[in-house]
Every structure is written in C-alpha cells, then in structure tokens.
CSV table of C-alpha atoms and ligand atoms in Angstrom, one decimal:
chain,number,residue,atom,x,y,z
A,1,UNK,CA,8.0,15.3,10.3
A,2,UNK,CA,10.8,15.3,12.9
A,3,UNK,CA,12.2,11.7,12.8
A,4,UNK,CA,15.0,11.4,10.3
A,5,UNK,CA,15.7,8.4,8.2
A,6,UNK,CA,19.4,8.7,10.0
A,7,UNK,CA,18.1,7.8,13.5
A,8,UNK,CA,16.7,4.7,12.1
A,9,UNK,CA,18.4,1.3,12.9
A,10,UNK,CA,20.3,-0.6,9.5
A,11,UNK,CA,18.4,-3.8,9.0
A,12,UNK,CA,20.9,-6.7,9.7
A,13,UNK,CA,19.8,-8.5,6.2
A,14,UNK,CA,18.3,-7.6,2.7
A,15,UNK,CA,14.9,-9.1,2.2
A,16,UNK,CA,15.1,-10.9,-1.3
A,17,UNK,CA,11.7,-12.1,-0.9
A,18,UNK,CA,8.7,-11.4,-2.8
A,19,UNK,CA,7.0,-9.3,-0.1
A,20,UNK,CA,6.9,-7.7,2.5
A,21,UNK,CA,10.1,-6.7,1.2
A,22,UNK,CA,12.7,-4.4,1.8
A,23,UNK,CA,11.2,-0.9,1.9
A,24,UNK,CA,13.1,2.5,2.2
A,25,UNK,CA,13.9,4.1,5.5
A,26,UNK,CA,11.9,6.9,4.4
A,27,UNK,CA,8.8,4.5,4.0
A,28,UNK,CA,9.6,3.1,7.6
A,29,UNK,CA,10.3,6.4,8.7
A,30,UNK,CA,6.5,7.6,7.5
A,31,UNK,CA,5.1,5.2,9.9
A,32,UNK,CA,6.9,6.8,13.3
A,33,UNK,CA,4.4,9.0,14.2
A,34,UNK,CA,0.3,8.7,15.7
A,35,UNK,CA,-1.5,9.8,12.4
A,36,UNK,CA,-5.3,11.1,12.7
A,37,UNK,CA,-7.0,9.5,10.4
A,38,UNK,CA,-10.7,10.8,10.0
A,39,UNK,CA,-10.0,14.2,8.5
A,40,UNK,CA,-9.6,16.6,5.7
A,41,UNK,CA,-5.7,15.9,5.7
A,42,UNK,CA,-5.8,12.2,6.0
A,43,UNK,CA,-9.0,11.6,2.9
A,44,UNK,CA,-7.4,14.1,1.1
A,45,UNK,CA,-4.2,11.6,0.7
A,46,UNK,CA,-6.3,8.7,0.4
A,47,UNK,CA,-8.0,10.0,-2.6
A,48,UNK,CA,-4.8,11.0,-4.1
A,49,UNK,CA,-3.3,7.6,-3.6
A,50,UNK,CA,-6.5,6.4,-5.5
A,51,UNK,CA,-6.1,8.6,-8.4
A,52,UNK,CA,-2.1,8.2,-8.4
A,53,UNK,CA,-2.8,4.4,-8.8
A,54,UNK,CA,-5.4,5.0,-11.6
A,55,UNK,CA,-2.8,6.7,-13.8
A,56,UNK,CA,-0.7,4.3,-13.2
A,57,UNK,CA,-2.8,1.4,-14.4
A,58,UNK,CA,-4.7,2.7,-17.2
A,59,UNK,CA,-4.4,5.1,-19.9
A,60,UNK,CA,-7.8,6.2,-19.5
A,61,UNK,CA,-8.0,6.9,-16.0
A,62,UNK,CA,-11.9,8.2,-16.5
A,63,UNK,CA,-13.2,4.9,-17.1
A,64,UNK,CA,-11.5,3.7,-13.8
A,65,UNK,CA,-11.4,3.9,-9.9
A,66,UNK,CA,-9.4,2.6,-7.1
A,67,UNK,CA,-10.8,0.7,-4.2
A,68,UNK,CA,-8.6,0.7,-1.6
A,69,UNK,CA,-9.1,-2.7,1.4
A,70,UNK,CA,-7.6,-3.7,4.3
A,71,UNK,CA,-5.9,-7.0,4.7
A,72,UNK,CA,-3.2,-9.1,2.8
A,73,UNK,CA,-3.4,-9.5,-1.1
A,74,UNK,CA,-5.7,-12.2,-0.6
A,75,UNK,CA,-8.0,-10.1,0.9
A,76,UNK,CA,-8.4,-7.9,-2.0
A,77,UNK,CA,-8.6,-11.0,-4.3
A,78,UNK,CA,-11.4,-12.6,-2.3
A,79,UNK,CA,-13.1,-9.1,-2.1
A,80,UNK,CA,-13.3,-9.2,-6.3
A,81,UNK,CA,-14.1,-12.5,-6.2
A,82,UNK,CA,-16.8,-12.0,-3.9
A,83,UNK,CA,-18.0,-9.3,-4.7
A,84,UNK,CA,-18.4,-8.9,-8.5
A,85,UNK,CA,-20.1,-12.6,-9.9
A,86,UNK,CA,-23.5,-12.8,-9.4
A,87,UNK,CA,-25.2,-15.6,-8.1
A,88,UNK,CA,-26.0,-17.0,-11.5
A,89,UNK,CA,-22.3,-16.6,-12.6
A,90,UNK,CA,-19.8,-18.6,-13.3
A,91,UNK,CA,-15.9,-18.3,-13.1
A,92,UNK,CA,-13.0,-19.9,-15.2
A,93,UNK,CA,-9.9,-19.7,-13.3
A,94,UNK,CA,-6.4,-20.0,-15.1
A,95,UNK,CA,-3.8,-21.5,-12.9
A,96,UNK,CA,-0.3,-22.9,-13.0
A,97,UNK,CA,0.8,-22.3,-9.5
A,98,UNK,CA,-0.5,-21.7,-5.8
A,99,UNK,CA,-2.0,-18.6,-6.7
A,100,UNK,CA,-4.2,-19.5,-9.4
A,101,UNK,CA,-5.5,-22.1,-7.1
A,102,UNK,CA,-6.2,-19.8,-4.5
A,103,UNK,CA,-8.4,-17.5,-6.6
A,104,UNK,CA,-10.1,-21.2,-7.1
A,105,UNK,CA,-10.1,-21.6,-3.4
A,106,UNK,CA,-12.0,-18.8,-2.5
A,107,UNK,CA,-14.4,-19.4,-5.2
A,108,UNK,CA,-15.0,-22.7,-4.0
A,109,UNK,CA,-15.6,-21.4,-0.2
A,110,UNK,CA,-18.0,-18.8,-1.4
A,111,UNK,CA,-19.6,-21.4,-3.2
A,112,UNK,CA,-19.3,-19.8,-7.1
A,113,UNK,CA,-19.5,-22.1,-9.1
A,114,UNK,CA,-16.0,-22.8,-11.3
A,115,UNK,CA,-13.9,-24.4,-13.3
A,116,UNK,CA,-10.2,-24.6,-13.1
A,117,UNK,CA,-7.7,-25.0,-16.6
A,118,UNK,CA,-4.4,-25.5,-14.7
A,119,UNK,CA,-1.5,-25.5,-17.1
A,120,UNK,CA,0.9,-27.2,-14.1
A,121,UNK,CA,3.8,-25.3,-12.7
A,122,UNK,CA,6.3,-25.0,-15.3
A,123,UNK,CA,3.9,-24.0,-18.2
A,124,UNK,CA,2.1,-20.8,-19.1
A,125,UNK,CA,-1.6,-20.6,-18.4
A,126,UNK,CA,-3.5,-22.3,-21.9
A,127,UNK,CA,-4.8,-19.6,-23.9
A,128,UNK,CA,-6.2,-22.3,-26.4
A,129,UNK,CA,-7.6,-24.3,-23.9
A,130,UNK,CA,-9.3,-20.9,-23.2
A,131,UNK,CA,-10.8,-20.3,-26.0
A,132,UNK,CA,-12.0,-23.8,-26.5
A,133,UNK,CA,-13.9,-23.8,-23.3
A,134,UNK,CA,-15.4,-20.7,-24.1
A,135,UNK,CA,-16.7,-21.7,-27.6
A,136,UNK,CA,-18.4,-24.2,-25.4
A,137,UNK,CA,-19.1,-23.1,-22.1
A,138,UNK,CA,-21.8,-19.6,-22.9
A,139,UNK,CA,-22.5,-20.1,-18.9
A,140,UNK,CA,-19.2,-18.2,-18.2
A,141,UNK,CA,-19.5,-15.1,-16.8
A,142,UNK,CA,-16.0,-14.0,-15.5
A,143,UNK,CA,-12.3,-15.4,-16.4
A,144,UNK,CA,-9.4,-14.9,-13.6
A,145,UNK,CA,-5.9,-15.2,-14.7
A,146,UNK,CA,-2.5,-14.3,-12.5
A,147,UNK,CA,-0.1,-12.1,-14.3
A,148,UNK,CA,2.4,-13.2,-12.5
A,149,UNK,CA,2.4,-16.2,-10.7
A,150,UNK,CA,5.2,-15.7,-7.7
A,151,UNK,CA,5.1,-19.6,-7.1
A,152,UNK,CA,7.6,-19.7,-10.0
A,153,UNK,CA,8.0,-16.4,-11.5
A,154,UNK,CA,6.6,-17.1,-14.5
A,155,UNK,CA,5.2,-14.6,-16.7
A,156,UNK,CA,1.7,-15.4,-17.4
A,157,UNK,CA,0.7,-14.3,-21.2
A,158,UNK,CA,-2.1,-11.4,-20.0
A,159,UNK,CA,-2.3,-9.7,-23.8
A,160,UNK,CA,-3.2,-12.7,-25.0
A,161,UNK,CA,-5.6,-14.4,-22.3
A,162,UNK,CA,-7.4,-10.6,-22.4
A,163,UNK,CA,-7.8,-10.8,-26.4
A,164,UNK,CA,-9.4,-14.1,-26.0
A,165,UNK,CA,-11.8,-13.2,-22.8
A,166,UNK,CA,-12.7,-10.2,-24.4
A,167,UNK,CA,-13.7,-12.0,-28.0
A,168,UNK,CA,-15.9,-14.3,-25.9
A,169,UNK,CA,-17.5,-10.9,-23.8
A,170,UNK,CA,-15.9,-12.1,-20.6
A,171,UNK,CA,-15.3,-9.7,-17.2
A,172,UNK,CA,-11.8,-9.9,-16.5
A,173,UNK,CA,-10.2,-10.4,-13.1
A,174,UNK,CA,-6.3,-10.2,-13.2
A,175,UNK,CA,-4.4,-10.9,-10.3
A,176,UNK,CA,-1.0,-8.4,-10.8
A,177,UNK,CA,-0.1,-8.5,-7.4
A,178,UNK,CA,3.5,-9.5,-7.4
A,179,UNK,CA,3.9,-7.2,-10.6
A,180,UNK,CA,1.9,-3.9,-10.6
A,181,UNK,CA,4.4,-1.3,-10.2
A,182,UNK,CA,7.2,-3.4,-11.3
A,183,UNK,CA,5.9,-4.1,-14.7
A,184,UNK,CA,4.5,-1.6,-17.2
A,185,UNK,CA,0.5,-2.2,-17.8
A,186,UNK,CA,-2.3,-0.9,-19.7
A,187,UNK,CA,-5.7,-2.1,-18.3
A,188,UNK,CA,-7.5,-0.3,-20.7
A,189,UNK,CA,-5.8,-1.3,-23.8
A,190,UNK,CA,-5.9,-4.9,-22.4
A,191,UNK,CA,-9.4,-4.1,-21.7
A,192,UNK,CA,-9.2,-5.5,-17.8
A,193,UNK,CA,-12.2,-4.9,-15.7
A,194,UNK,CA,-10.3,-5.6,-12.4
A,195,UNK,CA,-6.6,-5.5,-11.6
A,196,UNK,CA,-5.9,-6.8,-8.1
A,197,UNK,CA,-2.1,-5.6,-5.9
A,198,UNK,CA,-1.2,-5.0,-2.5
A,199,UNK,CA,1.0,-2.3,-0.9
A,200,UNK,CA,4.0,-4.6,0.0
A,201,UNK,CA,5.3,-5.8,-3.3
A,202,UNK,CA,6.4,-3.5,-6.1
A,203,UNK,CA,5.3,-0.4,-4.9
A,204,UNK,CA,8.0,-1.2,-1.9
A,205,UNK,CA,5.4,-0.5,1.0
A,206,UNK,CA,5.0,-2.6,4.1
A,207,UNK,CA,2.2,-5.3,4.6
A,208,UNK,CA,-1.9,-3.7,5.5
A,209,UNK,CA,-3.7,-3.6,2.9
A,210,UNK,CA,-4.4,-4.0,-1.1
A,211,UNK,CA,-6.1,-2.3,-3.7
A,212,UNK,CA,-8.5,-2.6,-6.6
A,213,UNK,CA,-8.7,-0.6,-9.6
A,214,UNK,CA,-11.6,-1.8,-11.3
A,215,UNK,CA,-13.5,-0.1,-14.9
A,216,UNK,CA,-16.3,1.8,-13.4
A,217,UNK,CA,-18.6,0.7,-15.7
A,218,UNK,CA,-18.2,-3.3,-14.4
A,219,UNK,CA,-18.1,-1.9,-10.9
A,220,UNK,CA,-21.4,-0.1,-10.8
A,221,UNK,CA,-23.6,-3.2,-11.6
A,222,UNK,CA,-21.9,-4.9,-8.6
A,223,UNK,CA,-24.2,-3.1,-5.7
A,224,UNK,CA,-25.5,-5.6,-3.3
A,225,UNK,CA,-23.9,-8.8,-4.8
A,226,UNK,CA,-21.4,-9.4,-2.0
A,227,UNK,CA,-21.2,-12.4,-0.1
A,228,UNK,CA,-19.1,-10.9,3.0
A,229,UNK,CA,-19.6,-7.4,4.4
A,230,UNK,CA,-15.9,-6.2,5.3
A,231,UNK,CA,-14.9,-7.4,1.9
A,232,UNK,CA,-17.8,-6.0,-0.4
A,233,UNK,CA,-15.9,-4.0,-2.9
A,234,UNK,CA,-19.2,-2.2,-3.7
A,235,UNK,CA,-19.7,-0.7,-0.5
A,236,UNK,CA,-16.1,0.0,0.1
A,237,UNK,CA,-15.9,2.1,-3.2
A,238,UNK,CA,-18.8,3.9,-2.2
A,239,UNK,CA,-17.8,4.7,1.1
A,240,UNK,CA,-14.5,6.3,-0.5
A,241,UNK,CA,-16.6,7.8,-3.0
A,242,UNK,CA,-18.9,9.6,-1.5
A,243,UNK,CA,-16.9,10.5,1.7
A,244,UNK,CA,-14.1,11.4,-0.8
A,245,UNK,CA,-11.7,9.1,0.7
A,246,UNK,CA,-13.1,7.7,3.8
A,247,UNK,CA,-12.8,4.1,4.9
A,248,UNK,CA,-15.4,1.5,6.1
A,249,UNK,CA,-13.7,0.2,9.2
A,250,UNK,CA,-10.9,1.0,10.3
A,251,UNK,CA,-8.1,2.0,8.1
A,252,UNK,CA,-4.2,0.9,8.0
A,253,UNK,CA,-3.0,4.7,8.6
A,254,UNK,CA,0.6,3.9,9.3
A,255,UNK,CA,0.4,1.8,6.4
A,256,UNK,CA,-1.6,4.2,4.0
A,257,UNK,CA,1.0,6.8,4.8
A,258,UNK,CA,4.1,4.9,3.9
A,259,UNK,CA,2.3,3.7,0.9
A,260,UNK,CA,2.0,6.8,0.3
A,261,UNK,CA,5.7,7.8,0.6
A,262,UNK,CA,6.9,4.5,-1.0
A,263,UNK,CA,4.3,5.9,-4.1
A,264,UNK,CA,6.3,9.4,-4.1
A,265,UNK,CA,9.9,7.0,-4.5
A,266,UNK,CA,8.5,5.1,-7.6
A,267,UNK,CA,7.5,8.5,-9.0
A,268,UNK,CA,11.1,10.0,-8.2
A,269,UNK,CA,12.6,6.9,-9.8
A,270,UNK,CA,11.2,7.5,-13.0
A,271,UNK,CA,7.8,5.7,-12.8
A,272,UNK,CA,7.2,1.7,-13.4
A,273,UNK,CA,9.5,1.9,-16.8
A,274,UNK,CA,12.3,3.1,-15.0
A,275,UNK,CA,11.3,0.2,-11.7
A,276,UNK,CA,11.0,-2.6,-14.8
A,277,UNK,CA,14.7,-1.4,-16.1
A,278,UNK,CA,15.9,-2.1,-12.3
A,279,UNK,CA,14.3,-5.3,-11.9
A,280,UNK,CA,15.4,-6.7,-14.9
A,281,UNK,CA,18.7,-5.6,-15.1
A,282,UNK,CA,19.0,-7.1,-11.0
A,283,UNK,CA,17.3,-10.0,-12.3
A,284,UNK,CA,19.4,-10.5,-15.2
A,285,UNK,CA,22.6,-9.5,-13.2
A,286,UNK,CA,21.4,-12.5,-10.6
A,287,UNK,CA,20.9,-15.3,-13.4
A,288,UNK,CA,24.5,-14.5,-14.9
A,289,UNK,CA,26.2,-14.8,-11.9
A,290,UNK,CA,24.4,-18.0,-10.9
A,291,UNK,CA,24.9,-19.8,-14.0
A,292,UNK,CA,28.6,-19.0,-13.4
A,293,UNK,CA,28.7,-20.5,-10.1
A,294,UNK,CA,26.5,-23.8,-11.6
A,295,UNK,CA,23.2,-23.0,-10.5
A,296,UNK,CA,20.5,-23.2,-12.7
A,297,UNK,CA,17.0,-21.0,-13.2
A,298,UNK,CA,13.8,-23.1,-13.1
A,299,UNK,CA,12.3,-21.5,-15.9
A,300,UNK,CA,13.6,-20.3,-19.4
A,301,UNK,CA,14.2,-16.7,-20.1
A,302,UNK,CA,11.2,-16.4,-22.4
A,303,UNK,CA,8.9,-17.6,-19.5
A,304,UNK,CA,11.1,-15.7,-16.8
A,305,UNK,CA,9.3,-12.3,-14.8
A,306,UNK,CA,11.8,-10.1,-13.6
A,307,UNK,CA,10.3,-10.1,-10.2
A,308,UNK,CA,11.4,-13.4,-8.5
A,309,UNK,CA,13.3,-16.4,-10.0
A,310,UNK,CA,13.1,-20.3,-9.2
A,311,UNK,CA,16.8,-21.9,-8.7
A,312,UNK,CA,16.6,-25.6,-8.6
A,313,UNK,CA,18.9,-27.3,-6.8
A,314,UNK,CA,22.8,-28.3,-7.3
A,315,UNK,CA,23.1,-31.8,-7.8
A,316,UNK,CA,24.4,-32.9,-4.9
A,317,UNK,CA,23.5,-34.7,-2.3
A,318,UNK,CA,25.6,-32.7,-0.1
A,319,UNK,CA,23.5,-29.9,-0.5
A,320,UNK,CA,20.5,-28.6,1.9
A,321,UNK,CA,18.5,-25.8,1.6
A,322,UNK,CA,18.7,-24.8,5.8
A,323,UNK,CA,22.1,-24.7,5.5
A,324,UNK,CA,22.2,-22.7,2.2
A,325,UNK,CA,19.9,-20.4,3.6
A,326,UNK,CA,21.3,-19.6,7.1
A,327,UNK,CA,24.9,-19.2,5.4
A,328,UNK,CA,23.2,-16.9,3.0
A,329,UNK,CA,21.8,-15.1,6.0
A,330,UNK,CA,24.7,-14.7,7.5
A,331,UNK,CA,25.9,-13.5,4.6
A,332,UNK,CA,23.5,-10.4,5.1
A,333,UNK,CA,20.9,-11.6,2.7
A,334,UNK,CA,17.4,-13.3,3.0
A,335,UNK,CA,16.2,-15.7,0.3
A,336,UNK,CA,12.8,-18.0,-0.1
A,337,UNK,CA,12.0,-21.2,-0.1
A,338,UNK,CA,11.0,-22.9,-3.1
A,339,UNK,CA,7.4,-23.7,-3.5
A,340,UNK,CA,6.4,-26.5,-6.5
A,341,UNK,CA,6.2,-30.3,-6.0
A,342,UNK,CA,7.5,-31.0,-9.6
A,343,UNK,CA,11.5,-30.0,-8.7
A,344,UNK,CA,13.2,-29.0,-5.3
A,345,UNK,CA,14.1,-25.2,-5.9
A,346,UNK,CA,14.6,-22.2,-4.3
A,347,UNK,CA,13.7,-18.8,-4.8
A,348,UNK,CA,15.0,-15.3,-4.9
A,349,UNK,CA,13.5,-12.2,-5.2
A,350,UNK,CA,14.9,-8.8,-6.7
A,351,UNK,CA,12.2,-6.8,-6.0
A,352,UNK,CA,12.0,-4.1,-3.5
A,353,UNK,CA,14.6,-1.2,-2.5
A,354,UNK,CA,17.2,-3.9,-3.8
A,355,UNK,CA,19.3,-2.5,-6.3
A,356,UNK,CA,22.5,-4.0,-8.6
A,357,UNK,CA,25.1,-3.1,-6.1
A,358,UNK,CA,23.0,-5.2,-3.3
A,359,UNK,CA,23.1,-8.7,-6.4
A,360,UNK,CA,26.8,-8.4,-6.4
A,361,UNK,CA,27.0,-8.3,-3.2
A,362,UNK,CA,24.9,-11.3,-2.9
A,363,UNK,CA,27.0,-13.4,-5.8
A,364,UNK,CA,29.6,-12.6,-3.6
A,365,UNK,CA,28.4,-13.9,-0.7
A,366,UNK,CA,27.0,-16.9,-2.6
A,367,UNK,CA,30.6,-17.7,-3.9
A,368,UNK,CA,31.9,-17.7,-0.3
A,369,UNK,CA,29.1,-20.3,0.5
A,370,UNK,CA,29.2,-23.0,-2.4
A,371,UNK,CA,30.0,-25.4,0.9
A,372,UNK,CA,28.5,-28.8,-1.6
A,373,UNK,CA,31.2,-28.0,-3.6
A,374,UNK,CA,34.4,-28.7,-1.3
A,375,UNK,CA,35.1,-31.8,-0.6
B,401,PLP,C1,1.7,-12.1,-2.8
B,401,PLP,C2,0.7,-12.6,-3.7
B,401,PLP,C3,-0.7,-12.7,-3.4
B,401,PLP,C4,-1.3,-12.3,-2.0
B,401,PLP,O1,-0.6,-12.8,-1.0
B,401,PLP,P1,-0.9,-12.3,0.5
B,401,PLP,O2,0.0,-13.2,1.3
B,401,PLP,O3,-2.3,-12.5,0.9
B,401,PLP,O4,-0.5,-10.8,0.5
B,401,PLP,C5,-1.6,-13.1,-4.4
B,401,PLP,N1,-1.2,-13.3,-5.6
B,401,PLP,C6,0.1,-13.3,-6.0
B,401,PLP,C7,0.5,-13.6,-7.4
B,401,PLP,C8,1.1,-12.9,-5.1
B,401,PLP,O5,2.3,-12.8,-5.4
C-alpha cells in the first residue's frame, strides 16, 4: 500500500446522513488501487470478513454464516425475502415507516402472499397486534420487522417482537440495516434466523454491497426456493462456501476491501459497545444543543435510536428547509430531508466517522443560521 491517507483531498462537508456516510480516509484510501479479485489473497479476506461479521452478530457463531451480495441494502433485503418463503408461505410484515413498507413491497412484486400491521410513523411496531394475528393466522410462515426504522429513527422493540415470533414458531427476518454495527445485538439470544445490513451505514464503508448472516439451520432448507437468480441467497452462500469465499458474479472489490478496512476501525475503536457509546453520546450532545436553540426532536427519548433523529420544524412561517439546508452546507455540514407525511421534519444523522467535536461544531454553525429567527 503506497497511497497515504495524507495525499487524499479534505471533503468540503461532513455527511450527517444515514448512509453512504462519511467514511475514514483510510477506508477511501483502500479503494486507490486495481485489486485482483479471483485469488487466494482476495477469498481469503472475504471469508474473514464473513466470519468477522458472524462474531459480531451472534454469540454462537457455529450456528451462523454470512452471505455476502452485491447491491444496495435493498438488494440484500429482497434477496431474504426472495429467497427464504416457500411458495406455500406466508409473511407478516411489521411496519411504521418507508422501510417496513418496502419489505412489503418486494413481497408484493414477488408475489408472496402478506399481510402488513403498520403501527404509523410515530409509533413502535404492535407487538400485541402480533401476537393476536398469530393466535389466529397458523398460515404464517415468516414475520419481518425493521430494528431500526431510519424514516424516523425510531427504535423498533426487536426483544420483544422475537419473544412473540418465536412463541408462535415463526422464521425471523430483521432488517438492522441502519443499526448493525452501531448497536450491540445478539441474534442468537433473540433467536433471529436472518439479520439483514449493508456496508455503508454503521460499519462506516462506502455504498456496493450488503450482507446476510442467517442461522444455518434456516438457511439449508432454502436450496432452490428463489424467485431471482442474482439474488438467491442459497446459491450465493454456496458459492462462498464451497469456493471458500468466492462470488457468483462479479464482486464489489474496491468496496469489499474498504469494508474491510472500515471493519479493522470498528475493531480498533473498541467493537460496537464502544461505536454505541459514540453515537449516543453525539446523538445526545445533538438533541441538547437543539432544544437550546428551540428546535424540537420528532420522537421522545424512549422511542429515540441513536443513529439518526427527526427535527420537526420551527414554527415559523419564515422558515424553509432549502434554505436551512444550503446555509447548513455552507456551514461545512450535510443534513437530510425529512421523510413522513404526518409532520414536516428534518433529519440528521450522527452516524459515520462523525465524532462529538464535529456536533459542536455543527450547533455552532446552526446558531450562526437561525435566519427565522431575526426579524
Ligand atoms: C438504508 C436502509 C435500507 C436500504 O437502503 P438502500 O438505499 O437500498 O441501501 C433498508 N432498510 C433500512 C432500515 C435502511 O436504513
């Protein structure tokens, strides 16, 4: 490796987004180079990506595998979704935000048959409405929940939606993609059959691909059940498998490799207790100094992830999001949009090589922009 992080150009803004994010310059750095990607070298750090993730998730890593995909989050997500119900199945999807209603989406275009408990966009998912439906409904094969859902930031309540799935014999799909590596988890106390992420949110990798870790033991009896061919998880986990860490297709190298790097910087941090602590205290740090300045979180704490937080609005019709946002650029700081239909909000996101001395920075620079407040 030649190219030093030094010779790499300072980004002109900090993403506060919830992915792609901002990454390291070591991460970026990983990427400046023509990799080879079908030999001993390149499987060799696939597989120990795979088993890296494993540990992470689960505190049996035996009873579980990674599968590795190319594509977006979604992709991963319709790659369970496709892959793992059997024709005769039938999925219950929790939702209370755009994500849970994608999971429903793709269910719908792969013609599963399911049904859809949305809790709206300011509540948790319904565990009682759960478990009523399943006392009724025996024809339910699978139940899908989002941990949690970056529409809002809401943190979904996983223990007890897998307690309740689990009673009723249920597979479990979770989607953690805007939490894995941010959050601690335990798949296999929560008894999780699938657990869905990508490489550009917590982790802090850049956009290419996602990743499975799924219980072996559901996994096995999915052979031959997929209803695409460059998403069937089946055949993608035995590809890796037996070619000890090949790809179908071809793979996201640049990506894989700063993945792999950003992987390496989570582990040096501490590992995903020591990520949560950052989050939370940036997240925490951010909601202070908002409140200060009169602007209000969307959600309350007990609901609140510390991934990505919902503002609404100030109260005033002087205020527009464009401009808040382009001073806010200038300011050296990218925020998101706001994404629910029952209040006008914005988001911002503290996930990502974003750490407390970047928040105060961006109060700052908030303070210097409150332009609805001067008359
Ligand atoms: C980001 C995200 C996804 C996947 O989005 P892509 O744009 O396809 O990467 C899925 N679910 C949740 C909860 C997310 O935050």
């Amino acid at each position: 490796m030649t190219t030093t992080p030094n010779q790499l150009p300072d980004n002109p803004y900090v993403l506060l987004t919830p992915g792609p994010l901002s990454t390291s310059k070591k991460v970026k750095a990983a990427m400046l180079r023509d990799w080879c990607t079908w030999d001993q070298d390149y499987n060799q750090l696939v597989q120990s990506i795979r088993s890296r993730l494993v540990t992470m998730a689960s505190s049996k890593p035996d009873d579980y595998t990674t599968v590795l995909m190319q594509g977006s989050g979604t992709f991963s997500v319709e790659s369970v979704i496709g892959s793992v119900i059997p024709k005769d199945g039938k999925l219950l999807v929790l939702a209370n935000g755009a994500y849970g209603k994608r999971i429903a989406q793709i269910a719908d275009v792969l013609g599963i048959y399911s049904i859809v408990l949305d809790a709206g966009e300011t509540k948790p998912v319904n565990v009682k409405q759960l478990e009523e439906v399943l006392k009724v409904d025996s024809s339910i094969t699978h139940v899908a929940v989002v941990h949690v859902e970056t529409t809002t930031g809401m943190m979904n309540p996983i223990a007890d939606v897998a307690r309740i799935a689990k009673q009723y014999g249920k597979t479990l799909i979770l989607d953690a993609m805007s939490s894995f590596g941010g959050i601690p988890i335990d798949i296999a106390e929560l008894d999780i059959d699938y657990l869905i992420s990508s490489a550009n949110k917590c982790i802090q990798g850049v956009p290419g691909f996602g990743f499975i870790i799924a219980r072996k033991e559901s996994l096995v009896k999915c052979r031959g059940l997929a209803r695409s061919l460059s998403l069937d998880l089946y055949d993608q986990w035995e590809t890796m498998e037996q070619g000890n860490g090949k790809w179908r297709y071809t793979s996201p190298t640049h990506t894989v490799r700063a993945f792999d790097q950003a992987l390496q910087e989570l582990e040096e941090e501490g590992g995903v207790a020591r990520r949560f602590e950052r989050f939370t205290r940036n997240q925490q740090t951010l909601v202070d100094g908002m409140q200060r300045m009169g602007l209000q979180p969307l959600l309350p704490t007990e609901l609140q992830s510390p991934i990505i937080t919902s503002f609404l609005y100030p109260d005033s019709s002087v205020f527009s999001f464009d401009e808040f946002y382009a001073r806010i650029k200038q300011e050296g700081f990218v925020i998101y949009p706001g994404k629910i239909t029952a209040a006008a909000t914005f988001r911002i996101g503290n996930i990502g090589d974003v750490h407390l001395p970047d928040i105060e920075r961006l109060l700052q620079g908030i303070e210097r922009q409150l332009f609805w407040k001067t008359t």
